[in-house]
Coordinates of C-alpha atoms in Angstrom, one line a residue:
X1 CA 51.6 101.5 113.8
X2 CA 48.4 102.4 111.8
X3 CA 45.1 102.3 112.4
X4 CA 42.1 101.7 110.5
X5 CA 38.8 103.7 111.6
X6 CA 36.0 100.9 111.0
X7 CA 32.8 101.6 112.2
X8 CA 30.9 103.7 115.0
X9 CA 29.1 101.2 117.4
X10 CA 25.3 102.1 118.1
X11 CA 23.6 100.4 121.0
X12 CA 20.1 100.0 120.3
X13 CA 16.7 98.2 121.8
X14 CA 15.8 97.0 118.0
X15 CA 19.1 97.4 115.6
X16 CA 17.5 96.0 112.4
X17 CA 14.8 99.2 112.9
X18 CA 17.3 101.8 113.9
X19 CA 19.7 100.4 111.3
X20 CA 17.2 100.5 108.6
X21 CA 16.0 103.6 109.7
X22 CA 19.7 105.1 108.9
X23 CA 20.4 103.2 105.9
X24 CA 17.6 104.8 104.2
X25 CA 18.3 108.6 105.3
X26 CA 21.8 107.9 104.5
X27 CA 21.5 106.0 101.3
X28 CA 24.0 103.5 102.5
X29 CA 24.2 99.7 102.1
X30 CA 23.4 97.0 104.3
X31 CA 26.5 94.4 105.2
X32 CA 25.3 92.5 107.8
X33 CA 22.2 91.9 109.6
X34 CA 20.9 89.7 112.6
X35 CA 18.6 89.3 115.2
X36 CA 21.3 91.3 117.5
X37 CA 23.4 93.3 114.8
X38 CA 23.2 95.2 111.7
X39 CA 25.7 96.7 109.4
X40 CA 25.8 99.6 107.4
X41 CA 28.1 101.1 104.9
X42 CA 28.5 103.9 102.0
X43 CA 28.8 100.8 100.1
X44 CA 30.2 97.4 100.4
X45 CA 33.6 97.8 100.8
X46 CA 33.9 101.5 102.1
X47 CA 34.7 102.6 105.8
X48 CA 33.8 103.6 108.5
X49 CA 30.0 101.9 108.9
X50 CA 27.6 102.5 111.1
X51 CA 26.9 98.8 113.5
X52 CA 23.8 98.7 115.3
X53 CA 24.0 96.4 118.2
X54 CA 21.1 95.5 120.7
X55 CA 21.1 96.6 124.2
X56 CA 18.3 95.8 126.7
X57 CA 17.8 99.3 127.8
X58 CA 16.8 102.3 126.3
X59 CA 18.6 105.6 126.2
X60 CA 18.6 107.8 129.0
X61 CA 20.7 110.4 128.3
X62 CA 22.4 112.9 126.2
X63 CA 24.6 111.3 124.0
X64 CA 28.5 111.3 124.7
X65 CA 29.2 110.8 121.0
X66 CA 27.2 111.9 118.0
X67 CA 27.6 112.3 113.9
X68 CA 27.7 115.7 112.0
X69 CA 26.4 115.9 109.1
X70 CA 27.0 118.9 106.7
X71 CA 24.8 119.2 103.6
X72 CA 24.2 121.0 100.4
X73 CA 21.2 122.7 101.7
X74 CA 20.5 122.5 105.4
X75 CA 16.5 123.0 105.2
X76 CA 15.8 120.9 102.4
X77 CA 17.8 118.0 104.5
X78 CA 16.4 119.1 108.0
X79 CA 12.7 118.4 106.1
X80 CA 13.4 115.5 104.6
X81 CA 15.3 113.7 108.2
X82 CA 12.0 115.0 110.2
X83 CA 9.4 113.5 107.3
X84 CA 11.6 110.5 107.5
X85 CA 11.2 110.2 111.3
X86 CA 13.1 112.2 113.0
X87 CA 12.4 114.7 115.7
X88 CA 14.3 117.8 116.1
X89 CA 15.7 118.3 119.8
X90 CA 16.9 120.5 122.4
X91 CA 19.9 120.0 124.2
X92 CA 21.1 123.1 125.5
X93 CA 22.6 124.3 121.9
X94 CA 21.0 127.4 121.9
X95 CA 20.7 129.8 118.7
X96 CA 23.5 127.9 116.6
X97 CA 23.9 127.1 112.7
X98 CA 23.7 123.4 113.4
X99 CA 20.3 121.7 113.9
X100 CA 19.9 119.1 116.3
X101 CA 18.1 116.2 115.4
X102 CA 17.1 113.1 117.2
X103 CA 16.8 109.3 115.4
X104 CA 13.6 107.3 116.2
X105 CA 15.5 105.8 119.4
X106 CA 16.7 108.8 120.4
X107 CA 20.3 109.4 119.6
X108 CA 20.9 113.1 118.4
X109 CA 22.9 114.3 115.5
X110 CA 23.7 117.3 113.6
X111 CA 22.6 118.8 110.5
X112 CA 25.5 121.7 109.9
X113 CA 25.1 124.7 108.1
X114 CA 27.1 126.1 105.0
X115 CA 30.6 125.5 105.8
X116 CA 32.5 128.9 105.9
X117 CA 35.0 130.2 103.6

């Protein structure tokens, strides 16, 4: 048996905005978008995406699951995510390498620092 990782689900009040939103600070491509759903991918026909799918309610908590994203240069990206939109966040993580940032709904992610030798 194999298995194919496709995309991470998002549940969001307004997917095309939150997708939008992370197609641009990702660079990636849009596959698919509706009223209720919207797409994303590195490019047409690479996986895993990113599918933004509409919920009625808001987020109200820490998120369970959320994406790590390690850089070339951590401050450079960290500026560019918060002039972009995002907000950086406190979750309880303390004095770490990683900075916590938050998309315009909410959801947090990580910005990592050099990776170690």
């Amino acid at each position: 048996m194999t298995l194919e990782w496709e995309q991470v689900i998002v549940h969001s009040v307004d997917p095309v905005a939150l997708g939008q939103w992370w197609a641009e600070a990702l660079g990636w491509v849009v596959v698919h978008s509706s009223d209720d759903e919207f797409e994303i991918r590195p490019a047409p026909d690479r996986l895993p995406g990113l599918d933004f799918v509409r919920i009625e309610e808001s987020k109200k908590a820490k998120s369970r699951l959320h994406l790590d994203f390690r850089p070339d240069d951590q401050d450079a990206e960290v500026a560019r995510l918060v002039a972009h939109g995002a907000q950086r966040v406190d979750i309880g993580q303390g004095d770490q390498s990683w900075v916590v940032l938050a998309d315009p709904e909410g959801n947090e992610f990580c910005i990592l620092g050099q990776r170690r030798s």
